[in-house]
Backbone as ProteinMPNN parsed JSONL, in Angstrom:
{"seq_chain_A": "XXXXXXXXXXXXXXXXXXXXXXXXXXXXXXXXXXXXXXXXXXXXXXXXXXXXXXXXXXXXXXXXXXXXXXXXXXXXXXXXXXXXXXXXXXXXXXXXXXXXXXXXXXXXXXXXXXXXXXXXXXXXXXXXXXXXXXXXXXXXXXXXXXXXXXXXXXXXXXXXXXXXXXXXXXXXXXXXXXXXXXXXXXXXXXXXXXXXXXXXXXXX", "coords_chain_A": {"N_chain_A": [[96.929, 126.329, 96.747], [97.944, 125.025, 99.937], [99.801, 122.627, 100.313], [101.536, 121.345, 101.907], [103.671, 121.839, 104.832], [105.197, 125.024, 104.548], [104.917, 125.312, 101.84], [103.658, 126.645, 98.902], [101.449, 126.343, 96.496], [100.403, 126.72, 93.222], [97.971, 126.411, 90.888], [97.465, 126.105, 87.463], [94.415, 126.338, 85.717], [92.533, 126.098, 83.165], [90.545, 124.279, 81.584], [88.943, 124.264, 79.273], [90.701, 125.35, 77.281], [93.065, 123.932, 77.361], [94.614, 124.762, 79.478], [95.506, 127.246, 78.762], [97.233, 130.338, 78.797], [95.527, 133.102, 79.933], [94.679, 136.598, 80.631], [93.58, 136.734, 83.153], [94.691, 134.529, 84.465], [97.336, 134.764, 84.385], [97.521, 137.252, 85.706], [96.688, 136.552, 88.159], [98.65, 134.639, 88.971], [100.937, 136.538, 89.122], [100.042, 137.996, 91.223], [99.663, 136.331, 93.321], [102.463, 135.642, 93.823], [103.169, 137.951, 94.795], [102.375, 137.949, 97.41], [103.418, 135.905, 99.554], [103.349, 135.091, 102.053], [104.139, 132.84, 104.689], [105.31, 131.099, 103.171], [108.058, 128.755, 101.748], [108.722, 127.823, 99.649], [107.622, 127.613, 96.385], [105.251, 126.049, 94.246], [104.492, 125.487, 91.014], [102.066, 124.292, 88.919], [99.848, 122.494, 86.7], [96.541, 121.801, 85.972], [94.204, 118.914, 85.188], [95.828, 117.204, 83.788], [97.556, 118.62, 82.23], [99.958, 121.182, 81.43], [100.423, 123.862, 80.406], [99.305, 125.249, 77.37], [100.182, 127.568, 76.365], [100.201, 130.874, 75.478], [96.795, 132.36, 75.432], [95.796, 132.619, 72.559], [94.018, 131.7, 70.971], [91.478, 132.928, 70.303], [91.893, 135.327, 69.02], [91.092, 137.585, 66.31], [92.193, 137.051, 63.006], [92.923, 139.528, 61.515], [93.868, 141.291, 63.306], [95.807, 139.983, 64.74], [98.736, 140.065, 65.079], [98.86, 142.618, 66.579], [97.374, 142.174, 68.759], [98.46, 139.873, 69.786], [101.047, 140.658, 70.309], [100.173, 142.367, 72.569], [99.306, 140.915, 74.538], [101.464, 139.249, 75.142], [103.157, 141.177, 75.998], [101.898, 142.253, 78.405], [99.873, 140.606, 80.57], [101.892, 138.849, 80.752], [104.604, 139.283, 80.86], [104.676, 140.313, 83.318], [104.149, 138.22, 85.213], [106.191, 136.571, 84.594], [108.284, 138.209, 85.466], [107.611, 138.384, 88.158], [107.963, 135.804, 88.875], [110.886, 135.414, 88.423], [111.712, 137.372, 90.279], [111.06, 136.358, 92.728], [111.889, 135.696, 95.949], [112.207, 133.205, 97.252], [112.658, 129.775, 96.489], [111.314, 128.438, 93.238], [109.303, 125.823, 91.739], [108.479, 124.056, 88.835], [105.965, 121.847, 88.099], [105.393, 119.621, 85.651], [102.761, 118.177, 84.539], [101.568, 117.438, 82.017], [101.441, 118.365, 78.513], [103.633, 121.012, 77.545], [103.766, 123.839, 76.338], [105.215, 126.494, 74.139], [104.359, 129.895, 75.471], [103.658, 128.704, 77.895], [105.858, 126.884, 78.251], [108.01, 128.91, 78.462], [106.948, 130.041, 80.892], [107.548, 127.786, 82.651], [110.176, 127.717, 82.493], [111.093, 129.984, 83.661], [110.852, 129.301, 86.207], [112.91, 128.075, 89.004], [113.514, 125.193, 89.011], [112.53, 122.288, 87.375], [110.195, 119.549, 87.106], [109.077, 117.026, 85.153], [106.501, 114.925, 83.905], [106.929, 111.576, 82.528], [106.838, 111.044, 79.088], [105.465, 113.488, 78.271], [105.36, 116.353, 75.967], [107.382, 118.959, 74.96], [107.658, 122.267, 73.601], [108.38, 124.785, 71.316], [106.529, 126.981, 69.432], [106.561, 129.501, 67.822], [107.629, 129.838, 65.144], [105.777, 128.361, 63.812], [103.682, 129.914, 63.989], [104.236, 132.288, 62.829], [105.632, 134.409, 64.187], [107.918, 136.345, 65.974], [110.01, 135.616, 68.535], [110.461, 137.277, 71.92], [113.415, 138.926, 72.652], [114.062, 138.647, 75.57], [112.913, 136.432, 76.24], [114.142, 134.517, 74.724], [116.756, 134.67, 75.614], [116.332, 133.272, 78.259], [116.113, 130.625, 77.36], [118.746, 130.298, 76.121], [120.36, 130.58, 78.248], [119.616, 128.452, 79.746], [119.842, 126.108, 77.988], [121.792, 126.516, 75.978], [123.097, 127.839, 72.89], [122.977, 126.116, 70.579], [120.849, 124.128, 70.926], [118.813, 125.834, 71.585], [118.289, 127.174, 69.091], [117.651, 125.039, 67.579], [115.14, 124.296, 68.929], [113.651, 126.57, 68.271], [113.812, 127.092, 65.636], [113.159, 124.887, 64.229], [110.644, 124.338, 65.408], [109.628, 121.923, 66.362], [108.057, 119.642, 68.686], [109.733, 118.171, 71.581], [110.276, 115.247, 73.551], [109.744, 114.436, 77.026], [112.098, 113.12, 78.129], [114.097, 113.753, 76.15], [114.17, 116.3, 76.603], [115.03, 116.384, 79.282], [117.872, 115.511, 78.638], [118.808, 117.494, 77.49], [118.859, 119.628, 79.494], [116.77, 120.877, 79.949], [114.67, 120.182, 81.605], [114.909, 119.287, 85.159], [114.254, 116.681, 86.141], [112.799, 113.64, 85.353], [109.639, 111.727, 85.909], [107.536, 109.119, 86.325], [104.028, 109.532, 85.202], [102.188, 109.001, 87.238], [103.643, 109.37, 89.423], [104.276, 111.979, 89.622], [103.076, 114.293, 91.08], [103.565, 113.643, 93.694], [106.48, 113.469, 93.655], [107.205, 116.05, 92.936], [106.074, 117.542, 95.049], [107.496, 116.423, 97.288], [110.304, 117.295, 96.554], [109.741, 120.077, 96.734], [109.291, 120.132, 99.561], [111.751, 119.211, 100.729], [113.301, 121.359, 99.929], [111.978, 123.608, 101.32], [112.326, 122.522, 103.926], [114.951, 123.312, 104.507], [117.576, 125.619, 105.652], [116.238, 128.705, 105.734], [117.246, 131.421, 105.397], [119.833, 130.671, 104.171], [119.139, 129.22, 101.917], [117.634, 131.402, 100.431], [119.556, 133.258, 100.218], [121.476, 131.626, 98.721], [120.119, 131.372, 96.269], [119.787, 133.938, 95.473], [122.478, 134.894, 95.149]], "CA_chain_A": [[96.704, 125.706, 97.969], [99.153, 124.755, 100.818], [99.769, 121.179, 100.331], [102.547, 120.905, 102.832], [104.337, 123.032, 105.508], [106.027, 125.828, 103.863], [104.873, 125.018, 100.267], [102.556, 127.297, 98.166], [100.954, 125.668, 95.244], [99.679, 127.523, 92.189], [97.569, 125.457, 89.752], [96.817, 126.65, 86.196], [93.275, 125.701, 85.41], [91.713, 126.598, 82.04], [90.532, 123.072, 80.842], [88.471, 124.503, 77.882], [91.699, 125.557, 76.361], [94.367, 123.216, 77.606], [95.399, 125.7, 80.443], [95.985, 128.391, 78.01], [97.406, 131.472, 79.676], [94.724, 134.284, 79.643], [95.017, 137.745, 81.515], [93.145, 136.435, 84.519], [95.347, 133.326, 85.061], [98.588, 135.463, 84.522], [97.47, 138.368, 86.901], [96.613, 135.746, 89.495], [99.996, 134.117, 89.163], [101.84, 137.583, 89.65], [99.459, 138.507, 92.474], [99.886, 135.367, 94.352], [103.842, 135.604, 94.111], [103.507, 139.237, 95.74], [101.895, 137.64, 98.715], [104.006, 134.594, 99.767], [103.049, 134.777, 103.481], [105.142, 132.239, 105.227], [105.849, 129.949, 102.161], [109.309, 128.746, 101.595], [108.862, 127.309, 98.253], [106.504, 127.874, 95.365], [105.196, 124.988, 93.392], [103.58, 125.897, 89.971], [101.523, 123.118, 88.077], [98.618, 122.583, 85.92], [95.379, 120.911, 86.278], [93.71, 117.988, 84.302], [97.01, 116.504, 83.102], [98.33, 119.554, 81.261], [100.544, 122.127, 82.337], [100.027, 124.868, 79.777], [99.519, 125.109, 75.855], [100.894, 128.701, 75.978], [99.305, 132.192, 75.575], [95.426, 132.287, 75.037], [95.636, 133.452, 71.387], [92.962, 131.223, 69.972], [90.098, 133.721, 69.92], [92.27, 136.674, 68.302], [90.805, 137.487, 64.844], [93.586, 137.053, 62.053], [93.267, 140.782, 60.958], [94.591, 141.961, 64.447], [96.548, 138.966, 65.374], [100.032, 140.63, 65.486], [98.847, 143.562, 67.592], [96.745, 141.538, 70.0], [99.359, 138.91, 70.545], [102.074, 141.49, 71.246], [99.734, 143.157, 73.741], [99.075, 139.734, 75.515], [102.835, 138.879, 75.53], [103.8, 142.383, 76.733], [101.203, 142.316, 79.506], [100.423, 140.501, 81.843], [102.791, 137.643, 80.81], [105.863, 139.738, 81.414], [104.515, 140.601, 84.657], [104.043, 137.04, 85.86], [107.623, 136.05, 84.452], [109.126, 139.058, 86.301], [107.349, 138.02, 89.468], [108.567, 134.602, 89.221], [112.26, 135.617, 88.535], [112.04, 138.214, 91.371], [110.709, 135.619, 93.849], [113.251, 135.408, 96.842], [112.301, 131.751, 97.469], [112.816, 128.673, 95.189], [110.221, 128.087, 92.669], [109.498, 124.671, 90.997], [107.513, 123.772, 87.807], [105.634, 120.427, 87.904], [104.833, 119.462, 84.462], [101.985, 116.825, 84.392], [101.411, 117.244, 80.57], [102.206, 119.09, 77.506], [104.084, 122.374, 78.066], [104.128, 124.494, 74.955], [105.134, 128.133, 74.038], [104.539, 130.663, 76.751], [103.92, 127.727, 78.966], [107.338, 126.467, 78.498], [108.855, 129.894, 79.102], [106.745, 130.16, 82.276], [108.125, 126.925, 83.547], [111.772, 127.931, 82.508], [111.338, 131.076, 84.586], [111.113, 128.552, 87.637], [114.233, 127.536, 89.49], [113.634, 123.851, 88.794], [111.338, 121.662, 86.667], [109.984, 118.127, 87.237], [108.278, 116.589, 84.166], [106.016, 113.604, 83.77], [107.428, 110.921, 81.405], [105.891, 111.134, 77.948], [104.837, 114.728, 77.867], [105.925, 117.01, 74.994], [107.615, 120.525, 75.335], [107.821, 122.818, 72.567], [108.163, 126.493, 71.079], [105.798, 127.031, 68.1], [106.506, 130.731, 67.193], [107.944, 129.808, 63.647], [104.62, 128.0, 62.95], [102.505, 131.016, 64.071], [104.583, 133.701, 62.137], [105.958, 135.207, 65.324], [109.32, 136.47, 66.348], [110.135, 135.543, 70.024], [111.15, 138.129, 72.404], [115.045, 138.57, 73.222], [114.253, 138.294, 76.772], [112.44, 134.999, 76.289], [115.236, 133.544, 74.082], [117.783, 134.625, 76.579], [116.084, 132.251, 79.116], [116.408, 129.456, 76.837], [119.969, 130.287, 75.777], [120.955, 130.378, 79.455], [119.186, 127.059, 80.2], [120.18, 124.767, 77.219], [122.688, 126.889, 75.082], [122.554, 128.286, 71.579], [122.422, 125.102, 69.52], [119.566, 123.502, 71.239], [117.862, 126.992, 71.436], [118.088, 127.254, 67.688], [116.951, 123.743, 67.256], [113.906, 124.296, 69.387], [112.879, 127.44, 67.896], [113.857, 127.116, 64.205], [112.243, 123.567, 63.66], [109.308, 124.327, 65.966], [109.27, 120.781, 66.801], [108.192, 119.186, 70.161], [110.568, 117.244, 72.139], [109.681, 114.49, 74.731], [110.412, 114.765, 78.396], [113.507, 112.407, 78.197], [114.863, 114.517, 75.389], [114.3, 117.783, 77.461], [116.161, 116.151, 80.505], [119.162, 115.364, 78.199], [119.083, 118.892, 77.118], [118.95, 120.32, 80.621], [115.532, 121.849, 80.007], [114.057, 119.886, 82.937], [115.693, 118.64, 86.143], [113.964, 115.297, 86.549], [111.572, 113.098, 84.744], [109.145, 110.695, 86.651], [106.328, 108.561, 85.845], [102.965, 110.587, 85.435], [101.376, 108.846, 88.509], [104.371, 109.93, 90.612], [104.798, 113.502, 89.588], [102.672, 115.09, 92.211], [104.491, 113.224, 94.944], [107.776, 113.806, 93.467], [107.295, 117.436, 93.007], [105.91, 117.923, 96.352], [108.861, 115.962, 97.972], [111.323, 118.3, 96.228], [109.416, 121.306, 97.488], [109.4, 119.921, 101.002], [113.033, 119.06, 101.065], [113.729, 122.596, 99.922], [111.343, 124.035, 102.669], [112.857, 122.132, 105.324], [116.503, 123.741, 104.626], [117.722, 126.955, 106.365], [115.618, 129.609, 104.876], [118.212, 132.491, 104.918], [120.711, 130.069, 103.278], [118.296, 129.091, 100.574], [117.42, 132.584, 99.872], [120.999, 133.827, 99.946], [122.292, 131.104, 97.586], [119.466, 131.667, 95.207], [120.241, 135.454, 95.144], [123.926, 134.805, 94.731]], "C_chain_A": [[98.074, 125.535, 98.793], [99.309, 123.335, 101.084], [100.836, 120.566, 101.405], [103.266, 122.207, 103.63], [105.39, 123.701, 104.73], [105.968, 125.801, 102.243], [103.672, 125.745, 99.999], [102.47, 126.746, 96.885], [100.065, 126.438, 94.416], [99.346, 126.61, 90.968], [96.829, 126.108, 88.685], [95.595, 125.815, 85.82], [92.442, 126.555, 84.358], [91.399, 125.306, 81.199], [89.892, 123.231, 79.522], [89.632, 124.631, 76.89], [93.099, 125.187, 76.695], [95.246, 124.005, 78.457], [96.031, 126.705, 79.686], [96.148, 129.442, 78.911], [96.807, 132.729, 79.384], [95.151, 135.382, 80.842], [94.679, 137.407, 82.868], [94.078, 135.558, 85.159], [96.819, 134.19, 85.405], [98.559, 136.598, 85.758], [97.448, 137.639, 88.197], [97.977, 135.144, 90.051], [100.97, 135.326, 89.954], [101.163, 137.873, 90.96], [99.827, 137.597, 93.517], [101.427, 135.332, 94.81], [104.224, 136.968, 94.807], [103.194, 139.052, 97.193], [102.128, 136.272, 99.152], [103.506, 134.144, 101.187], [104.361, 134.034, 103.977], [105.62, 131.009, 104.416], [107.483, 130.184, 101.957], [109.732, 128.336, 100.293], [107.563, 127.467, 97.554], [106.556, 126.641, 94.459], [104.2, 125.316, 92.311], [103.303, 124.557, 89.154], [100.298, 123.55, 87.303], [97.714, 121.495, 86.233], [94.926, 120.01, 85.065], [94.666, 117.347, 83.229], [97.544, 117.443, 82.056], [98.978, 120.598, 82.11], [100.164, 123.405, 81.724], [100.138, 124.688, 78.246], [100.038, 126.527, 75.511], [99.835, 129.909, 76.183], [97.917, 131.648, 74.978], [95.245, 133.143, 73.809], [94.536, 132.85, 70.414], [91.776, 132.18, 69.456], [90.564, 135.215, 69.35], [91.928, 136.502, 66.911], [92.239, 137.584, 63.966], [93.899, 138.523, 61.76], [94.056, 141.644, 62.076], [95.446, 141.075, 65.392], [97.858, 139.543, 65.932], [99.945, 141.585, 66.654], [98.372, 142.842, 68.873], [97.787, 140.514, 70.747], [100.544, 139.52, 71.065], [101.452, 142.042, 72.576], [99.738, 141.987, 74.931], [100.455, 139.354, 76.101], [103.489, 139.987, 76.414], [103.16, 142.503, 78.05], [100.11, 141.504, 79.66], [101.455, 139.401, 81.728], [104.054, 138.122, 81.376], [105.988, 139.94, 82.885], [104.628, 139.315, 85.519], [105.42, 136.306, 85.73], [108.467, 136.824, 85.425], [108.993, 138.595, 87.636], [108.127, 136.68, 89.938], [110.341, 134.642, 89.336], [112.653, 136.433, 89.853], [111.754, 137.498, 92.816], [111.925, 135.229, 94.752], [113.307, 133.869, 97.24], [112.181, 130.867, 96.328], [111.475, 128.343, 94.541], [110.432, 126.711, 91.763], [108.354, 124.555, 89.992], [107.272, 122.301, 87.975], [104.877, 120.366, 86.638], [103.962, 118.184, 84.234], [101.489, 116.575, 82.941], [102.038, 118.235, 79.622], [102.479, 120.637, 78.013], [104.68, 123.191, 76.775], [104.08, 125.988, 75.034], [105.277, 128.732, 75.276], [104.512, 129.777, 78.022], [105.135, 127.088, 79.231], [108.184, 127.602, 78.98], [108.532, 130.163, 80.502], [107.345, 128.961, 83.328], [109.512, 127.039, 83.501], [111.992, 129.031, 83.325], [111.374, 130.704, 86.03], [112.473, 128.316, 87.791], [114.541, 126.015, 88.823], [112.374, 123.238, 88.19], [111.498, 120.159, 86.823], [108.918, 117.695, 86.089], [107.733, 115.148, 84.208], [106.624, 113.104, 82.536], [106.349, 110.775, 80.323], [105.182, 112.296, 77.515], [105.786, 115.207, 76.612], [106.139, 118.395, 75.41], [108.02, 121.006, 73.941], [107.808, 124.28, 72.332], [107.628, 126.492, 69.725], [105.836, 128.489, 67.431], [106.604, 130.709, 65.578], [106.845, 129.362, 62.936], [103.433, 129.115, 62.99], [102.95, 132.341, 63.44], [104.927, 134.604, 63.177], [107.354, 135.11, 65.486], [109.117, 136.548, 67.904], [110.746, 136.723, 70.547], [112.492, 137.963, 72.873], [115.016, 138.194, 74.645], [113.843, 136.779, 77.113], [113.588, 134.168, 75.796], [116.461, 133.546, 75.024], [117.703, 133.56, 77.682], [116.467, 130.773, 78.537], [117.989, 129.222, 76.6], [120.847, 129.981, 76.914], [120.756, 128.983, 80.169], [119.964, 125.89, 79.386], [121.303, 125.104, 76.183], [122.147, 127.164, 73.727], [122.181, 127.135, 70.668], [121.114, 124.427, 69.831], [118.578, 124.611, 71.203], [117.32, 127.119, 70.058], [117.295, 126.082, 67.139], [115.515, 123.835, 67.605], [113.106, 125.212, 68.649], [112.931, 127.426, 66.241], [113.127, 125.883, 63.567], [110.811, 123.667, 64.147], [108.847, 122.954, 66.221], [109.184, 120.499, 68.131], [109.169, 118.212, 70.423], [109.777, 116.475, 73.277], [110.462, 114.769, 75.913], [111.766, 114.24, 78.561], [114.464, 113.192, 77.428], [115.238, 115.875, 76.231], [115.241, 117.554, 78.6], [117.55, 115.983, 79.88], [119.728, 116.663, 77.838], [119.274, 119.809, 78.32], [117.689, 121.294, 80.853], [114.57, 121.522, 81.039], [115.178, 119.232, 83.706], [115.575, 117.101, 86.445], [112.712, 114.826, 85.724], [111.115, 111.781, 85.549], [107.892, 110.176, 86.153], [105.081, 109.44, 86.129], [102.326, 110.196, 86.809], [102.371, 109.289, 89.613], [104.776, 111.235, 90.355], [104.358, 114.356, 90.751], [103.454, 114.893, 93.503], [105.896, 113.588, 94.939], [108.04, 115.176, 93.555], [107.174, 118.088, 94.541], [107.131, 117.503, 97.352], [110.0, 116.972, 97.72], [110.935, 119.446, 96.872], [109.617, 121.143, 99.011], [110.739, 119.81, 101.518], [113.541, 120.423, 101.005], [113.189, 123.657, 101.146], [111.86, 123.799, 103.779], [114.221, 122.754, 105.575], [116.28, 125.099, 105.203], [117.03, 128.007, 105.457], [116.51, 130.76, 104.439], [119.283, 131.896, 104.032], [120.071, 129.902, 101.881], [118.131, 130.512, 99.665], [118.63, 133.201, 99.407], [121.638, 133.023, 98.795], [121.476, 131.226, 96.186], [119.837, 133.131, 94.555], [121.533, 135.512, 94.614], [124.133, 134.087, 93.307]], "O_chain_A": [[99.155, 125.883, 98.319], [98.899, 122.901, 102.16], [100.877, 119.36, 101.648], [103.383, 123.33, 103.14], [106.359, 123.082, 104.291], [106.877, 126.223, 101.528], [102.687, 125.576, 100.717], [103.484, 126.699, 96.19], [98.989, 126.81, 94.884], [100.192, 126.147, 90.203], [95.724, 126.613, 88.883], [95.763, 124.613, 85.615], [91.786, 127.546, 84.68], [91.971, 125.222, 80.113], [90.203, 122.44, 78.632], [89.565, 124.09, 75.786], [94.094, 125.863, 76.432], [96.464, 124.0, 78.281], [97.175, 127.021, 80.012], [95.318, 129.57, 79.811], [97.416, 133.499, 78.641], [95.838, 135.061, 81.811], [95.445, 137.765, 83.762], [94.322, 135.743, 86.351], [97.299, 134.232, 86.538], [99.461, 136.735, 86.584], [98.076, 138.022, 89.184], [98.336, 135.144, 91.229], [101.569, 135.171, 91.018], [101.956, 137.997, 91.894], [100.289, 138.037, 94.569], [101.705, 135.048, 95.975], [105.333, 137.153, 95.31], [103.623, 139.8, 98.072], [101.192, 135.472, 99.159], [103.285, 132.959, 101.434], [105.481, 134.489, 103.743], [106.226, 130.067, 104.927], [108.081, 131.259, 101.971], [110.881, 128.458, 99.868], [106.503, 127.444, 98.178], [107.606, 126.218, 93.976], [103.029, 125.432, 92.674], [104.231, 123.839, 88.782], [99.836, 124.69, 87.268], [98.086, 120.417, 86.697], [95.281, 120.375, 83.945], [94.348, 117.045, 82.079], [97.971, 116.959, 81.007], [98.637, 120.859, 83.263], [99.541, 124.159, 82.471], [101.058, 123.98, 77.837], [100.344, 126.701, 74.331], [98.845, 129.862, 76.913], [97.867, 130.696, 74.198], [94.66, 134.224, 73.88], [94.214, 133.35, 69.336], [91.274, 132.115, 68.334], [89.756, 136.137, 69.242], [92.313, 135.517, 66.28], [93.224, 138.196, 64.379], [95.091, 138.832, 61.74], [94.788, 142.578, 61.749], [95.728, 141.363, 66.555], [98.066, 139.512, 67.145], [100.729, 141.5, 67.599], [98.99, 142.959, 69.931], [97.907, 140.377, 71.964], [101.084, 139.093, 72.085], [102.155, 142.16, 73.58], [100.138, 142.206, 76.075], [100.622, 139.165, 77.306], [104.218, 139.743, 77.376], [103.92, 142.893, 78.936], [99.244, 141.669, 78.801], [101.9, 139.031, 82.814], [104.591, 137.491, 82.286], [107.009, 139.809, 83.56], [105.245, 139.421, 86.579], [105.788, 135.529, 86.611], [109.279, 136.24, 86.143], [109.996, 138.383, 88.318], [108.722, 136.502, 91.001], [110.967, 134.007, 90.185], [113.72, 136.23, 90.433], [112.153, 137.985, 93.874], [112.839, 134.525, 94.323], [114.387, 133.352, 97.526], [111.631, 131.227, 95.287], [110.548, 127.985, 95.268], [111.487, 126.491, 91.168], [107.256, 124.979, 90.352], [108.232, 121.531, 88.001], [103.818, 120.983, 86.519], [104.498, 117.189, 83.747], [100.998, 115.471, 82.702], [103.055, 118.858, 79.926], [101.71, 121.298, 78.712], [105.836, 123.137, 76.356], [103.28, 126.653, 75.693], [106.084, 128.331, 76.114], [105.188, 130.026, 79.021], [105.442, 126.759, 80.376], [109.035, 127.371, 79.839], [109.409, 130.459, 81.312], [107.559, 129.148, 84.526], [110.153, 126.505, 84.407], [113.132, 129.125, 83.779], [111.774, 131.449, 86.925], [113.218, 128.339, 86.812], [115.588, 125.728, 88.243], [111.264, 123.67, 88.501], [112.572, 119.566, 86.722], [107.789, 118.155, 86.259], [108.49, 114.234, 84.534], [106.866, 113.854, 81.59], [105.187, 110.452, 80.572], [104.398, 112.256, 76.568], [106.794, 114.577, 76.291], [105.311, 119.004, 76.088], [108.643, 120.264, 73.182], [107.227, 124.996, 73.149], [108.32, 125.976, 68.848], [105.1, 128.642, 66.456], [105.871, 131.373, 64.845], [106.673, 129.677, 61.758], [102.483, 129.172, 62.209], [102.242, 133.347, 63.471], [104.45, 135.73, 63.038], [107.992, 134.088, 65.234], [108.317, 137.294, 68.468], [111.548, 137.303, 69.814], [112.781, 136.93, 73.477], [115.9, 137.426, 75.025], [114.317, 136.093, 78.018], [113.955, 133.184, 76.438], [117.114, 132.517, 75.194], [118.721, 132.982, 78.064], [117.043, 129.921, 79.213], [118.489, 128.123, 76.841], [121.87, 129.307, 76.788], [121.541, 128.492, 80.981], [120.565, 124.96, 79.924], [121.784, 124.176, 75.532], [121.009, 126.841, 73.384], [121.13, 127.191, 70.03], [120.335, 124.2, 68.906], [117.459, 124.327, 70.775], [116.111, 127.167, 69.832], [116.384, 126.223, 66.324], [114.671, 123.52, 66.767], [111.967, 124.873, 68.329], [111.918, 127.815, 65.659], [112.572, 125.959, 62.471], [109.878, 123.2, 63.494], [107.629, 122.795, 66.302], [110.048, 120.959, 68.877], [109.467, 117.413, 69.535], [108.803, 116.97, 73.845], [111.601, 115.235, 75.894], [112.586, 114.947, 79.148], [115.59, 113.365, 77.896], [116.362, 116.338, 76.425], [116.124, 118.365, 78.882], [118.479, 116.326, 80.611], [120.934, 116.907, 77.87], [119.91, 120.838, 78.089], [117.602, 122.206, 81.675], [113.728, 122.345, 81.4], [116.169, 118.73, 83.175], [116.491, 116.399, 86.872], [111.759, 115.568, 85.485], [111.92, 110.896, 85.84], [107.19, 110.952, 85.505], [105.036, 110.057, 87.193], [101.934, 111.129, 87.51], [101.898, 109.572, 90.713], [105.767, 111.612, 90.981], [105.168, 115.066, 91.347], [103.889, 115.797, 94.215], [106.492, 113.956, 95.952], [109.022, 115.559, 94.19], [107.945, 118.894, 95.063], [107.617, 118.328, 98.126], [110.593, 117.446, 98.689], [111.766, 119.929, 97.641], [110.118, 122.074, 99.641], [110.978, 120.241, 102.646], [114.229, 120.784, 101.96], [113.956, 124.386, 101.775], [111.932, 124.662, 104.655], [114.666, 122.757, 106.723], [115.189, 125.663, 105.279], [117.44, 128.038, 104.297], [116.557, 131.074, 103.25], [119.67, 132.613, 103.11], [120.519, 130.44, 100.868], [118.442, 130.638, 98.481], [118.713, 133.64, 98.26], [122.29, 133.631, 97.946], [122.075, 131.185, 95.112], [120.108, 133.346, 93.374], [121.717, 136.19, 93.603], [125.266, 133.947, 92.845]]}, "name": "protein", "num_of_chains": 1, "seq": "XXXXXXXXXXXXXXXXXXXXXXXXXXXXXXXXXXXXXXXXXXXXXXXXXXXXXXXXXXXXXXXXXXXXXXXXXXXXXXXXXXXXXXXXXXXXXXXXXXXXXXXXXXXXXXXXXXXXXXXXXXXXXXXXXXXXXXXXXXXXXXXXXXXXXXXXXXXXXXXXXXXXXXXXXXXXXXXXXXXXXXXXXXXXXXXXXXXXXXXXXXXX"}
């Protein structure tokens, strides 16, 4: 939707699976980012008090798990990530609830992240028997450095929003009731700035 002038908001909604990222959702994110219209800022969030529990791998049978999981990660997840990174205008992830696995990487592909106090963030590949992609790991290395990336991936422990803030994984933590307004205020502040300057600084 368009909650404010110059702001395009994309909302992940898959309530039966805690906003897990399936092919339809990922394709829709990529398609929306190719058709920005007059938007000056993109705000990505989740419905029903959850950002995303990650890839939708719950229905994959055990005997084909590795092959099917790899297919889901390769496409269309990579397409959604690539569109986020290629987006010429600033992107903001508003995290109203737990942000796990592929959901966290999706948030990390955005330029800025605002989290609700009390939520958890984590990367569970070690618990699932998966090796994460080197491109995905690089995003974490660039954001929080090698020691914290190793801690996040090797322990597979979830961290709370305040810890994520101290690590630099999110930019701001606000009360849950204030998240929507805080994220929208940030998006509007950016959208109100000189558009060529904002695009140029992001590209540089």
